[in-house]
Structures are given as structure tokens and as C-alpha cells.
CSV table of C-alpha atoms in Angstrom, one decimal:
chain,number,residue,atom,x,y,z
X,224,UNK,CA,106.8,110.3,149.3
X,225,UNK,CA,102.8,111.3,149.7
X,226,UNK,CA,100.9,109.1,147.0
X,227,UNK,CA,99.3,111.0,144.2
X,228,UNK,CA,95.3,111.6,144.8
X,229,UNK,CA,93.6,109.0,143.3
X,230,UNK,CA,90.5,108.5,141.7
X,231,UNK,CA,87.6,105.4,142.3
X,232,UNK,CA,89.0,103.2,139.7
X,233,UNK,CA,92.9,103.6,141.4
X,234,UNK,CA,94.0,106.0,138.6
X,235,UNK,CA,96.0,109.0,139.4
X,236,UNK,CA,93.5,112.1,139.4
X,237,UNK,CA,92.9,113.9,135.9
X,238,UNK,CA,93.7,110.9,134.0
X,239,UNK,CA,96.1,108.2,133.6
X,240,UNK,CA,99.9,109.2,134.3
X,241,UNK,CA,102.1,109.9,131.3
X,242,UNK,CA,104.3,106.9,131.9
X,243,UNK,CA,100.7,104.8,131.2
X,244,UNK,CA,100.9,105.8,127.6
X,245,UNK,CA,103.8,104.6,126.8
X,246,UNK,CA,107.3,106.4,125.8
X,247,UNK,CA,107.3,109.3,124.1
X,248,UNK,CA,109.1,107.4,121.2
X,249,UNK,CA,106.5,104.5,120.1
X,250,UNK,CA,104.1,106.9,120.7
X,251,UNK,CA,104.9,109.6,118.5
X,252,UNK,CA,105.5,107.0,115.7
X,253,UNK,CA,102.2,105.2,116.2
X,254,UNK,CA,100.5,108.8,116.0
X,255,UNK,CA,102.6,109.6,112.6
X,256,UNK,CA,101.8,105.8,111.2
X,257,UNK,CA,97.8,106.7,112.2
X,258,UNK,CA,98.5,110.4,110.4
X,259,UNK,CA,99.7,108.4,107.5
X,260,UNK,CA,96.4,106.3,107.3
X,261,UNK,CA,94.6,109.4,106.8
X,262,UNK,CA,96.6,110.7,104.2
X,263,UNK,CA,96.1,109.6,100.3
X,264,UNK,CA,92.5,110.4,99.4
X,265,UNK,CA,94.1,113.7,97.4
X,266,UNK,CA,96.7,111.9,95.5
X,267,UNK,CA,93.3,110.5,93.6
X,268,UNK,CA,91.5,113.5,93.4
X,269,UNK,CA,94.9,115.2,91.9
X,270,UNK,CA,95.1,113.4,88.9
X,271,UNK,CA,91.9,115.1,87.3
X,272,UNK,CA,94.1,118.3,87.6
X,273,UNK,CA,96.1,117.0,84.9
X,274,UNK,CA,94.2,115.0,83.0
X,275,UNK,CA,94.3,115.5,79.2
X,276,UNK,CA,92.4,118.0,78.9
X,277,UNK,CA,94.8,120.1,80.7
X,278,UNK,CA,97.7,118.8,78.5
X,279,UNK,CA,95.7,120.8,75.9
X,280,UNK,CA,94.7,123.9,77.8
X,281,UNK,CA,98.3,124.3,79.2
X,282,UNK,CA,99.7,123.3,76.0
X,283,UNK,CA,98.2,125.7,74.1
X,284,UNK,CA,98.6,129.0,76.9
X,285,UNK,CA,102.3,128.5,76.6
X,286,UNK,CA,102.6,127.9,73.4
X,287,UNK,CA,100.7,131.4,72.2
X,288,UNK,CA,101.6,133.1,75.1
X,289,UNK,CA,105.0,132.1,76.7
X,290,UNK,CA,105.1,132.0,80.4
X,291,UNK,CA,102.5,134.9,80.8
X,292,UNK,CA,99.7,132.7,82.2
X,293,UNK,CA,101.7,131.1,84.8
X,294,UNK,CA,99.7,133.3,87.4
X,295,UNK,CA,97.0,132.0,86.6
X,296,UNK,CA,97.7,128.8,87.0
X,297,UNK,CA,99.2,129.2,90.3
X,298,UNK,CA,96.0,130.7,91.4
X,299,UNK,CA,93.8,128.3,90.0
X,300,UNK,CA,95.6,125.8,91.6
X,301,UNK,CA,95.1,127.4,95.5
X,302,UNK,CA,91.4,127.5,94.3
X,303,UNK,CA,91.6,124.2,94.0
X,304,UNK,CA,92.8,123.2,96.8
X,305,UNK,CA,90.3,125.4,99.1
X,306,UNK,CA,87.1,123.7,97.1
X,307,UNK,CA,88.9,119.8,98.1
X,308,UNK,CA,89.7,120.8,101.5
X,309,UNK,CA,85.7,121.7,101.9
X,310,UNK,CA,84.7,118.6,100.4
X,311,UNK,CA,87.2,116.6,102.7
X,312,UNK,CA,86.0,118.4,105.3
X,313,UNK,CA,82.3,117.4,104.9
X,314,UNK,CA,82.9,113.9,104.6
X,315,UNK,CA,85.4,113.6,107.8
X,316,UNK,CA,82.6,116.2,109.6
X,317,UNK,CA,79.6,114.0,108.5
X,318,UNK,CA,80.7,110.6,108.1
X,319,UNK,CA,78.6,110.7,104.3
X,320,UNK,CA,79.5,111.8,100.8
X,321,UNK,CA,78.2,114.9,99.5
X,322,UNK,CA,75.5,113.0,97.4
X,323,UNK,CA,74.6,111.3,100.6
X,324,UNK,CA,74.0,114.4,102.2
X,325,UNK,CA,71.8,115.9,99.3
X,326,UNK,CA,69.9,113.2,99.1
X,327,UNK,CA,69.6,113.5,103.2
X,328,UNK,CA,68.9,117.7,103.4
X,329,UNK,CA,67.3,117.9,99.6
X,330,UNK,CA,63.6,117.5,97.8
X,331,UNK,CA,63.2,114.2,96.2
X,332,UNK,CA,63.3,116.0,92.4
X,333,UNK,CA,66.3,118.1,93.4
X,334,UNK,CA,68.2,115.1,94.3
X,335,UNK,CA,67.2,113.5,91.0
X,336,UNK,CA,68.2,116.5,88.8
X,337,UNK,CA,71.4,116.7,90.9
X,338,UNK,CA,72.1,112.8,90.1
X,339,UNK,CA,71.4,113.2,86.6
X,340,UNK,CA,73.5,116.2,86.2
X,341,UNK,CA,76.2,114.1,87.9
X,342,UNK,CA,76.2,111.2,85.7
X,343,UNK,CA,76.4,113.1,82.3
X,344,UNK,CA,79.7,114.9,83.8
X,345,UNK,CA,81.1,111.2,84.8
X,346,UNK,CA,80.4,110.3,81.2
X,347,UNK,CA,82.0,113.8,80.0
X,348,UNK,CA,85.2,113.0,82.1
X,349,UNK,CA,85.4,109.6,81.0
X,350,UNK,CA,85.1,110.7,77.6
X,351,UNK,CA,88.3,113.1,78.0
X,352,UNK,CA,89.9,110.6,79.9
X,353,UNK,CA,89.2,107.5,77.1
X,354,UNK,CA,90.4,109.8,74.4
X,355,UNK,CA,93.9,111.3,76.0
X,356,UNK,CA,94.7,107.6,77.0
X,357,UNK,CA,94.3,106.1,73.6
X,358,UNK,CA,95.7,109.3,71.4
X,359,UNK,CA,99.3,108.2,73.7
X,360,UNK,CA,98.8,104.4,72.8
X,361,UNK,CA,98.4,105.8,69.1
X,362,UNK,CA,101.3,107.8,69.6
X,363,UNK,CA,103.7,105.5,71.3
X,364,UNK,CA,102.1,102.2,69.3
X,365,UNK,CA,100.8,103.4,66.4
X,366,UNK,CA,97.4,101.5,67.6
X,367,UNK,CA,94.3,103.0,65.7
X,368,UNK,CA,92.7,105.1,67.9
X,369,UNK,CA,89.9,102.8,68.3
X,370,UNK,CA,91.1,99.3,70.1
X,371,UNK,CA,93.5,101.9,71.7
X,372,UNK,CA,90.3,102.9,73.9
X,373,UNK,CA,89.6,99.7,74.1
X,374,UNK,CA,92.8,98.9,76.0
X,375,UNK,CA,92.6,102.0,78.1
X,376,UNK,CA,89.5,100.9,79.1
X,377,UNK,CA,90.6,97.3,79.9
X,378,UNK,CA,93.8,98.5,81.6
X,379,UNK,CA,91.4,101.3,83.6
X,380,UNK,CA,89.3,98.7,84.7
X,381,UNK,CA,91.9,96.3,86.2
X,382,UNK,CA,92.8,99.5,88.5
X,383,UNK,CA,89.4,99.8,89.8
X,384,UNK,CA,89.1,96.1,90.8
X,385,UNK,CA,91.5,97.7,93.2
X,386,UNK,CA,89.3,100.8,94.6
X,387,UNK,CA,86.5,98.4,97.0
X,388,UNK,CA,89.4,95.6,97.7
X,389,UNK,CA,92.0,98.2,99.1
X,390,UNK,CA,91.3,101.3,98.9
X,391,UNK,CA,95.2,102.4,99.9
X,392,UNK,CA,96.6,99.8,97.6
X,393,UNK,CA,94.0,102.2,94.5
X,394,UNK,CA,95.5,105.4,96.0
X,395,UNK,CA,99.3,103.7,95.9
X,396,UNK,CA,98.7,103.1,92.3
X,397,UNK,CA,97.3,106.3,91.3
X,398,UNK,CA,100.0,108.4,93.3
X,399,UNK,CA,102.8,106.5,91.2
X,400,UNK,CA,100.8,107.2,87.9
X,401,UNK,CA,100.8,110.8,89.2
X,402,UNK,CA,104.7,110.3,90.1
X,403,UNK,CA,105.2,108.8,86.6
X,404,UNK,CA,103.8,112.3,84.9
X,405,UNK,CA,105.6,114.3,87.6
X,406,UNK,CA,109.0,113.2,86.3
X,407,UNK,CA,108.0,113.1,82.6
X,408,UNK,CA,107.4,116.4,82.3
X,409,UNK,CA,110.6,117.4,84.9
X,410,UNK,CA,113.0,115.4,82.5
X,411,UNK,CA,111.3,118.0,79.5
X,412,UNK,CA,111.5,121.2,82.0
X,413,UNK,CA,115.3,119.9,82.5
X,414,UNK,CA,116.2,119.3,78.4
X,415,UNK,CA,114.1,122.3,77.2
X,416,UNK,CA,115.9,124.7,79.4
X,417,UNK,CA,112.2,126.2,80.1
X,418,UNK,CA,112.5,127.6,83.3
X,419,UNK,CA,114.6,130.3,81.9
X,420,UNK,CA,112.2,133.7,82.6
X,421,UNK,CA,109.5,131.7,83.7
X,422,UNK,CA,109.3,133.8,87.0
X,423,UNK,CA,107.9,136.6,84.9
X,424,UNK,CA,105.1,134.8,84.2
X,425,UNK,CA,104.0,135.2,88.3
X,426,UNK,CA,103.6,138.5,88.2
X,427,UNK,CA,99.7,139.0,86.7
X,428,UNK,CA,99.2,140.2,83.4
X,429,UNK,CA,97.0,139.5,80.0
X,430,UNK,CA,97.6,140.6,76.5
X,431,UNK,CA,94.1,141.0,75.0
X,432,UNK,CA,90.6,139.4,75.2
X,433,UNK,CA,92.5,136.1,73.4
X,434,UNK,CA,94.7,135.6,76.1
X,435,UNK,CA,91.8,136.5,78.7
X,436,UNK,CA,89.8,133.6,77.4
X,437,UNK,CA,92.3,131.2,77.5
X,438,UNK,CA,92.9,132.1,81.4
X,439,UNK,CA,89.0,131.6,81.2
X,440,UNK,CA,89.5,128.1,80.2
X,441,UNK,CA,92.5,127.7,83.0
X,442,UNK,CA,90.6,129.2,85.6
X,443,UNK,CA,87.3,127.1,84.7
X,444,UNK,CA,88.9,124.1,84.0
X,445,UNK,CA,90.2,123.5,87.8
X,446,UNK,CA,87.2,123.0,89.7
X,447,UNK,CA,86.0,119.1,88.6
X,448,UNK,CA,82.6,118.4,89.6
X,449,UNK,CA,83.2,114.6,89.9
X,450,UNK,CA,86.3,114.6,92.1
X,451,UNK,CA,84.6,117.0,94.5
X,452,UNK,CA,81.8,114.3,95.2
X,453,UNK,CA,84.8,111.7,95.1
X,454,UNK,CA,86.4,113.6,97.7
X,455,UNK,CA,84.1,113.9,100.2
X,456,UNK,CA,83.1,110.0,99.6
X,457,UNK,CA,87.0,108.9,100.3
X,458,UNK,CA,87.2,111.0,103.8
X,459,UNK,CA,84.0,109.9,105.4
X,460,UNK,CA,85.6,106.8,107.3
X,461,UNK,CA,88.3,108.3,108.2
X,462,UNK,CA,87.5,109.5,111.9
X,463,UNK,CA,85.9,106.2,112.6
X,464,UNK,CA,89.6,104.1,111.6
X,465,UNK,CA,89.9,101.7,114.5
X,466,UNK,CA,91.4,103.8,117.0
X,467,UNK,CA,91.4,106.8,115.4
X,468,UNK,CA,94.1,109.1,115.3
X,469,UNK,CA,94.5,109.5,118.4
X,470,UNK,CA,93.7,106.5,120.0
X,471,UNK,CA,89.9,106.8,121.0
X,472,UNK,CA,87.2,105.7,119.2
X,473,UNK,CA,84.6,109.1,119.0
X,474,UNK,CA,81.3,108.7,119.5
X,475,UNK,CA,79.3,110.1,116.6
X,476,UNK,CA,75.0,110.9,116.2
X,477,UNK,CA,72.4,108.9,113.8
X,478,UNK,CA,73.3,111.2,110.7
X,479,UNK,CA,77.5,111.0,111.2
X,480,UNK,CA,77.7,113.9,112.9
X,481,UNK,CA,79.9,114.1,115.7
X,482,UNK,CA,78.5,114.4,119.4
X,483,UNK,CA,80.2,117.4,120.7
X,484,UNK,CA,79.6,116.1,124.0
X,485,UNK,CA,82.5,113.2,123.3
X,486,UNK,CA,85.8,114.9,123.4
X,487,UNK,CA,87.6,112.1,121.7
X,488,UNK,CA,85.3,111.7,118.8
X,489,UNK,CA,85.6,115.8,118.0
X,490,UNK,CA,89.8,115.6,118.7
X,491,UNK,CA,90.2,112.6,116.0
X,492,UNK,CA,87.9,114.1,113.5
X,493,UNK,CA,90.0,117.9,114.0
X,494,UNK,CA,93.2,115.3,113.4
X,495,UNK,CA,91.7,114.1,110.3
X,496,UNK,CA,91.0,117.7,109.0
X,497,UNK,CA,94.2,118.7,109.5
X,498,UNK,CA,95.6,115.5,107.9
X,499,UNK,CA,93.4,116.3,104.8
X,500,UNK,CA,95.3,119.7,104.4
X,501,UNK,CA,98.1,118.1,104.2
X,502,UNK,CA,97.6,115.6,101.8
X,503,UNK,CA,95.4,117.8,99.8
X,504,UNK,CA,98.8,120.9,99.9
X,505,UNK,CA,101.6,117.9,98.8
X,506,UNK,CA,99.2,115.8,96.5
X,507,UNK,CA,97.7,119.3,94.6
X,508,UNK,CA,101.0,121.0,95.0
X,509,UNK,CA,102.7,118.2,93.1
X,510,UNK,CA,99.7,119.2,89.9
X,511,UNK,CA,100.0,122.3,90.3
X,512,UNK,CA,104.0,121.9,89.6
X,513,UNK,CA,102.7,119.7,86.3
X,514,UNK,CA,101.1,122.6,84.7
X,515,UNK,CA,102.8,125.0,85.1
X,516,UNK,CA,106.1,122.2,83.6
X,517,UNK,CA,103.3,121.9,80.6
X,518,UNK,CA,102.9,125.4,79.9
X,519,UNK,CA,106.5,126.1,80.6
X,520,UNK,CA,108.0,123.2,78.3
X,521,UNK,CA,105.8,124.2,75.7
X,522,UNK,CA,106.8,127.8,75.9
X,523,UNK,CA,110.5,126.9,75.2
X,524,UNK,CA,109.4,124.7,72.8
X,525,UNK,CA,106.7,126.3,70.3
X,526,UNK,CA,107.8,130.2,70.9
X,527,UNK,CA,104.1,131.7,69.9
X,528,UNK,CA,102.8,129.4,67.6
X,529,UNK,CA,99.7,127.1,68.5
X,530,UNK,CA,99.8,123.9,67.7
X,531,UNK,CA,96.5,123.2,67.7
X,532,UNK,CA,96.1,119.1,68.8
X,533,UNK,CA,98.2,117.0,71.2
X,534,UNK,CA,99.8,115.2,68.0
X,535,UNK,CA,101.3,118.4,67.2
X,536,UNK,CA,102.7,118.8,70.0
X,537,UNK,CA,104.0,115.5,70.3
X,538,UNK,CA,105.6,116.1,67.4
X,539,UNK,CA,107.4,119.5,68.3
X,540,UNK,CA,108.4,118.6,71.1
X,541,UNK,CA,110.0,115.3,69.1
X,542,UNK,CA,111.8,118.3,66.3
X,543,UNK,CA,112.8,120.1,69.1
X,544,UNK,CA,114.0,118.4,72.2
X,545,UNK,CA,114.1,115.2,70.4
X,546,UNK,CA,112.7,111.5,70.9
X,547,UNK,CA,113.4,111.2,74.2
X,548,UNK,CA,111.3,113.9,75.1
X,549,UNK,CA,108.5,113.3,73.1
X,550,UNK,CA,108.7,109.9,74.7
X,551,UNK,CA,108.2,111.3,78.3
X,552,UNK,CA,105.5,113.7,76.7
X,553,UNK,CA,103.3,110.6,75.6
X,554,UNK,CA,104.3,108.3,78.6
X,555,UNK,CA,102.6,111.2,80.7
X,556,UNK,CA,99.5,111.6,78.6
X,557,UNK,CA,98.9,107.7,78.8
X,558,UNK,CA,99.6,107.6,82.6
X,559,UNK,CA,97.3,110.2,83.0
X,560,UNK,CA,94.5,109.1,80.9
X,561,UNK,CA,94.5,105.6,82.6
X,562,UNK,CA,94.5,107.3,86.1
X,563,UNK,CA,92.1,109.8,85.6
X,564,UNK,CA,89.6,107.2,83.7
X,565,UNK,CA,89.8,105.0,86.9
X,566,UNK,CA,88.8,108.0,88.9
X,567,UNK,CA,86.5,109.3,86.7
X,568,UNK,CA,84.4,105.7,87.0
X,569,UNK,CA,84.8,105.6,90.7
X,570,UNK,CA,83.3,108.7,91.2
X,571,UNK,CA,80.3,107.9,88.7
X,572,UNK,CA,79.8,105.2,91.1
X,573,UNK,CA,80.0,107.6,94.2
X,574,UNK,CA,77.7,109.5,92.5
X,575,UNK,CA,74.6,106.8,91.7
X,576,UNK,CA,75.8,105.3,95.2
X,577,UNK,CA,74.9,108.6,96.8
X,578,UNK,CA,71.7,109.9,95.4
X,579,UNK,CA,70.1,107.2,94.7
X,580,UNK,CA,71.4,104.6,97.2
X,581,UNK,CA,71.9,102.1,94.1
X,582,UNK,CA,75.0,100.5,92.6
X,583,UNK,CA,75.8,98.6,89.6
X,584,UNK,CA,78.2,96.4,88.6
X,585,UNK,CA,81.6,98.4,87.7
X,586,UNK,CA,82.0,96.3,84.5
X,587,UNK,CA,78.5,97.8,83.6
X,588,UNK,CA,79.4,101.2,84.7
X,589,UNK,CA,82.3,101.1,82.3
X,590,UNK,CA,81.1,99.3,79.4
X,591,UNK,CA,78.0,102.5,79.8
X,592,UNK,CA,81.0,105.2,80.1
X,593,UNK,CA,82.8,104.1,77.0
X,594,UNK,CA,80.2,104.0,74.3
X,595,UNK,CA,80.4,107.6,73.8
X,596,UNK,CA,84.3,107.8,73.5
X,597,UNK,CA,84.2,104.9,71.3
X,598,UNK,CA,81.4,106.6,69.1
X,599,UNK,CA,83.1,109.6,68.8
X,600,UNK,CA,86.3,107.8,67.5
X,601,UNK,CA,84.4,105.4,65.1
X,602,UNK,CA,83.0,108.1,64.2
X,603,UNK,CA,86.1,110.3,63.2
X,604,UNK,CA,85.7,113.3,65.3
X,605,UNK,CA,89.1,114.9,65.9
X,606,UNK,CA,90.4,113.8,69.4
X,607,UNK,CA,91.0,117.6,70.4
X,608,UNK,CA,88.1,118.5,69.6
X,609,UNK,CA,86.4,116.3,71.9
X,610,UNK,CA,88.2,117.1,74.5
X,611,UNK,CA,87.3,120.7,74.2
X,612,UNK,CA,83.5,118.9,74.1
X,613,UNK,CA,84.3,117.6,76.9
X,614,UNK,CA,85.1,119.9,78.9
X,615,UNK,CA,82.0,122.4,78.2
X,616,UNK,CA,79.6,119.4,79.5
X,617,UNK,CA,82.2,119.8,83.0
X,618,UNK,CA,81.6,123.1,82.7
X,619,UNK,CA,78.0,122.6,82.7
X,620,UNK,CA,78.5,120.5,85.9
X,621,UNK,CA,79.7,122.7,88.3
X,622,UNK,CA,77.2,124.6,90.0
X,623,UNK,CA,75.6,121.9,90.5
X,624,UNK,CA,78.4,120.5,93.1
X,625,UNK,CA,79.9,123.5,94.1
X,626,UNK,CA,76.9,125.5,95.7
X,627,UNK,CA,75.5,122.5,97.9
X,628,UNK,CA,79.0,122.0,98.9
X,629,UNK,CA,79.5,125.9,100.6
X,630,UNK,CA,76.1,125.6,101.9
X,631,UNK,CA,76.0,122.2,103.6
X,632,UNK,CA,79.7,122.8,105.4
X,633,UNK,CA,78.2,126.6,106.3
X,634,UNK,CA,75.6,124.2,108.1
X,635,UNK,CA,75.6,123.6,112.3
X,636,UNK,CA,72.9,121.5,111.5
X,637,UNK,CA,74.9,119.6,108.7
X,638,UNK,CA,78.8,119.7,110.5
X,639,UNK,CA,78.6,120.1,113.7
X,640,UNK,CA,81.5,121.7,115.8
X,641,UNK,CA,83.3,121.8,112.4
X,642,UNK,CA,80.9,124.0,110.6
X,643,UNK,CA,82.9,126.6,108.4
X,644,UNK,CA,83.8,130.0,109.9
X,645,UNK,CA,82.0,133.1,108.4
X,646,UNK,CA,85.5,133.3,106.8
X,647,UNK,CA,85.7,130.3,105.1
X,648,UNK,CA,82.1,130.4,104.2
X,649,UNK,CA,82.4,134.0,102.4
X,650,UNK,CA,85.7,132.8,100.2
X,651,UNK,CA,83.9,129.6,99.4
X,652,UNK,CA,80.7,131.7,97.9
X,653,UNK,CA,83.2,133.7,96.2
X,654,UNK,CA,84.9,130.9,94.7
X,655,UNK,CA,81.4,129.9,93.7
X,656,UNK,CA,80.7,132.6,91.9
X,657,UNK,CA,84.2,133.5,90.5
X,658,UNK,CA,84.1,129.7,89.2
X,659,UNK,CA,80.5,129.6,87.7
X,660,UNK,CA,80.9,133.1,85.5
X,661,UNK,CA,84.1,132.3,84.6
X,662,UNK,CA,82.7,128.5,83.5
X,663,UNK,CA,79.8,130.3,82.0
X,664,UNK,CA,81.9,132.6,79.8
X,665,UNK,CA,83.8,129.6,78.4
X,666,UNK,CA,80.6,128.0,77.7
X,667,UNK,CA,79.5,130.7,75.9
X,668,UNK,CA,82.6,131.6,73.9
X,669,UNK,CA,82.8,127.4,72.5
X,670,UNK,CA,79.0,127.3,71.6
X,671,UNK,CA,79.1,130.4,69.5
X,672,UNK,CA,82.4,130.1,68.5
């Protein structure tokens, strides 16, 4: 046999020979394992799409309404899902958070407004989050409301210890929080009986300007300023894991960029994109199945009657499904106000981390985020009510990540070789826009009652 033309370095010509990399076998298994690495980062960011103050958005939309605003949520939910992939995109693209790269491209007093902005809605989630977690203790315990946010906060706190230790050790624990509300609320769907007619509710529809608000507050209530800065902030190593996905290590420029001279570099970080969608289709999927179980459930349960606070419905679900139920109801809330606190605090981290390059301590950071939830509740301010609060200061919030976000991944200058297609760029500023009037109409419609 003639020898295969070799190169100076004895290889075969056009690279090493495929028996050189090893069976097919190992090697598909260590490319899965290294997919696997990447994967995770949207399990976190999913639990503020079912925080508590969906539980009384959802609530309350299937209670008055049945199963006619399940549409909506399905569409919120894909909406969702495009505004995380662009945010994991810009941190596996750039190698930086998307505070990092407004403080990078931005003025100086931009960047502050921007950080300021961003710390009162990490207060406003934690506030949501503080509440939800310690109305459950009060409704599985008993506890007064008040050491019951005490707890959550303790508990909460214990969980971040986990987030700059091991990171996929705080995303293991958050996805089984998420897995914990998943089968709550599927043991309800199951004993209520509610999917009965609830394909109906696909098919768009409203029944007057009530029901249109209340899609509002759906609609508005998906995009969550803080977990799109969080997003970008968990991606941004993930091209540069030892390795990489596919075995090289890229080379990347001074700002993170990728060199799109170094083939290796711009394959891993494509890998890593594509990884993202994944995670960021199961891990949103999986909340968007949550909500729509929450508005379905509580269609079966309350047939057009609004309950008006989470203890009421607590306690119809208990009269009509019966204790076990109303169990699974509060074990959700409580799993989800203890993940989404945890999250909510990371991010307010990210978020100081990023435009200012400063960090505190995360015992400070939390024993700052609590006072107002604690205020509130020594106060006596109803716990729905606060919630709704709550959610008008995220409201308030998300301009302010959303628009930097389309711009900077519409950016050569910013991405690189994966800069957004005209495409992507034109849904994203129509997301924008769709997003801030819709969040703008809600904010209206709660301040002036």
C-alpha cells in the first residue's frame, strides 16, 4: 500500500486521521458529558417564571376566566425564552455579563442610572420572593408571617453559600426546587381533573377590557429584569471550560470577544449557543407547563370566582380537592419562594459586580434585601398586596435591561461572528416594545387604580 501524504510534523495531510481521535464511542460520550457541562444556567433563571407572584397572576386568570388565558401564557412563555437565549448568547459571545458590557460600551452616568435601576428591582424581587416564601411557612406552620421571613431568609442564604463554591452543585439544587413545584402542581392537575377543555383555552380570545388587563399582567409579568442580567453572567465562562466542547481551547481578544481568525475558539462558542437553546427550551418549557397547571387547577377549582389572596386559595383548593392538595399547593409556593430569593440575591450581586466592579459580602447583600419585606410585614401590609407592589417596581425595570440587551447582541463590534441576524434583531426590538407598553399599561392601571 502507497503511504498517505504526510505533512512536516509526520501527520497524515489535512489533519490527524480519525483513528487518532479515538473511537467513535468514548468520543461521542465525552462530547455529550462536555454538552452537559454547558447545560444548567436556565434551570436558575426558570424559577423567576414561577415565583409567587405568578402563583397570584395565574391564580387569579383562571379563577375569573377559566382556561381562556392559556394562550397567553403559552406565548408569553416563547417570549421568554427568546429574551434568555439573547442574554445567553451575549455572555457565551463576549465572555462578560450584560452589566459588564454597559459599563464597557456606556457613559459613566448611564451606567450609574442603569446600576441603580438594577438594585431597586433586586430589592423588588426579593421582596416578592421573602413574602411568598413565608405566607407558605405561615400556611403549612402556622409561623407568624414575620420570623417566617426570617427563616426563608436564613434557609435562602444557606443556598447561596452554594452559588461561588459550585456553581452546578447551586443550579442542582435549584432545578430540584423547580422539580419539587413541577410535581406539586401535576399531583393538583391529576386530582382536580383540570385538564378537561383546557385545549380551548389555546385558541386566542378575551372577554372584555377586565380580561385584557389581566393578560397585561401575564404578558408583562414574563420578562424579569434581574434574571436577564443573571443570565448572561452564568454563560460567560462557558466557551472557555477547559477543553471546551469540542476539545480545543479558542483563542479569544482583550474584551472576550472571539478571534474569528481561531476556528476552534468560534466552533466551541457556536456549541455553547446551541447548548443554551436547549437548556433554556427544557428548563422554560418545564415553567411554562407550571402555569399554565396554576391557571388550570385553579379553573377546576374556583369556577369564576376570584379569590383575591394566596390564603384563599390555599383554602379552596383545601374545600375542594382536599388537604392533600392544598399541601402540594403550599409545598410549591415555599419551594418557590426559597429558590427564587436565592436567585434574586445572586443576581443583585451580578448586578453591583457588573457596573460597578464592587462586591459585598452576601450576608450584607441579604440582610440589605430583607429590611423592606420585613417592614412591610411588621408593618401589616396585606401579603398580596405587596406582591402586586412588587411587581410594578419590575415593571419599572425593564427597559432598562431589555433595550441594551437587543442593541449590544445587534453589535459586530460587541459579538463578533455571533452578532444577531437582521432577523433576530427586528423580533428582539419587537419584543421590546410589545414588552415595555404592555409593562407600561399595567403600571398605569395599578397606580390609578
Amino acid at each position: 500500500m502507497l503511504d498517505s501524504p504526510r505533512g512536516r510534523d509526520g501527520t497524515p495531510a489535512g489533519g490527524p486521521a480519525p483513528a487518532l481521535l479515538g473511537p467513535p464511542g468514548p468520543r461521542r460520550a465525552a462530547r455529550l458529558t462536555a454538552l452537559a457541562r454547558l447545560c444548567g444556567p436556565a434551570f436558575v433563571v426558570s424559577v423567576a417564571y414561577i415565583d409567587p407572584g405568578n402563583f397570584a397572576t395565574n391564580m387569579s386568570g383562571g379563577a375569573r376566566y377559566g382556561h381562556m388565558l392559556l394562550w397567553v401564557i403559552a406565548g408569553a412563555n416563547v417570549m421568554a425564552m427568546f429574551v434568555q437565549a439573547l442574554s445567553a448568547k451575549l455572555g457565551i459571545a463576549t465572555g462578560r455579563s450584560l452589566p459588564q458590557v454597559c459599563r464597557d460600551r456606556l457613559p459613566r452616568p448611564l451606567t450609574l442610572l442603569l446600576w441603580a435601576q438594577g438594585e431597586l428591582v433586586a430589592v423588588a424581587t426579593d421582596l416578592a420572593e421573602f413574602i411568598g416564601g413565608a405566607l407558605a411557612l405561615n400556611l403549612l406552620f402556622g409561623l407568624p408571617l414575620l420570623p417566617a421571613a426570617a427563616l426563608v431568609a436564613a434557609v435562602s442564604f444557606a443556598l447561596l453559600g452554594l452559588a461561588p463554591r459550585g456553581r452546578h452543585r447551586f443550579e442542582a439544587v435549584i432545578g430540584a426546587m423547580l422539580a419539587v413545584v413541577l410535581v406539586c402542581f401535576a399531583y393538583q392537575v391529576l386530582d382536580s381533573g383540570s385538564l378537561s377543555g383546557a385545549a380551548a383555552g389555546l385558541v386566542p380570545r378575551l372577554a372584555g377590557p377586565e380580561s385584557l388587563l389581566l393578560a397585561t399582567g401575564i404578558i408583562g409579568a414574563t420578562v424579569m429584569p434581574h434574571v436577564i442580567y443573571l443570565h448572561s453572567a452564568l454563560t460567560r465562562h462557558q466557551a472557555s471550560l477547559p477543553g471546551g466542547a469540542s476539545g480545543a481551547s479558542g483563542a479569544v481578544g482583550p474584551s472576550g470577544v472571539v478571534d474569528p481568525a481561531d476556528p476552534a475558539g468560534l466552533a466551541d462558542r457556536r456549541t455553547a449557543v446551541r447548548a443554551s437553546r436547549a437548556d433554556i427550551t427544557l428548563a422554560l418549557g418545564v415553567a411554562g407547563l407550571v402555569n399554565m397547571a396554576m391557571l388550570t387547577v385553579a379553573a377546576a377549582t374556583f369556577d369564576g370566582g376570584d379569590p383575591g389572596s394566596l390564603t384563599a386559595v390555599h383554602a379552596g383548593i383545601g374545600a375542594a380537592l382536599g388537604p392533600v392538595a392544598a399541601l402540594a399547593f403550599a409545598l410549591a409556593l415555599l419551594a418557590s419562594g426559597l429558590a427564587s430569593s436565592s436567585v434574586g440575591t445572586y443576581a443583585g450581586q451580578i448586578i453591583m459586580e457588573g457596573f460597578l466592579r464592587r462586591r459585598v459580602p452576601l450576608t450584607v447583600r441579604r440582610l440589605v434585601t430583607i429590611a423592606p419585606a420585613m417592614a412591610i410585614l411588621a408593618a401589616g401590609v396585606d401579603p398580596t398586596d405587596a406582591l402586586v407592589l412588587s411587581q410594578v417596581a419590575l415593571s419599572f425595570g425593564i427597559p432598562f435591561a431589555l433595550v441594551p440587551l437587543v442593541v449590544f447582541t445587534a453589535s459586530r463590534r460587541v459579538m463578533g461572528p455571533l452578532v444577531n441576524g437582521r432577523l433576530t434583531t427586528a423580533l428582539g426590538a419587537a419584543v421590546t416594545c410589545a414588552v415595555t407598553v404592555l409593562n407600561g399599561v399595567l403600571l398605569t392601571q395599578v397606580l390609578t387604580g
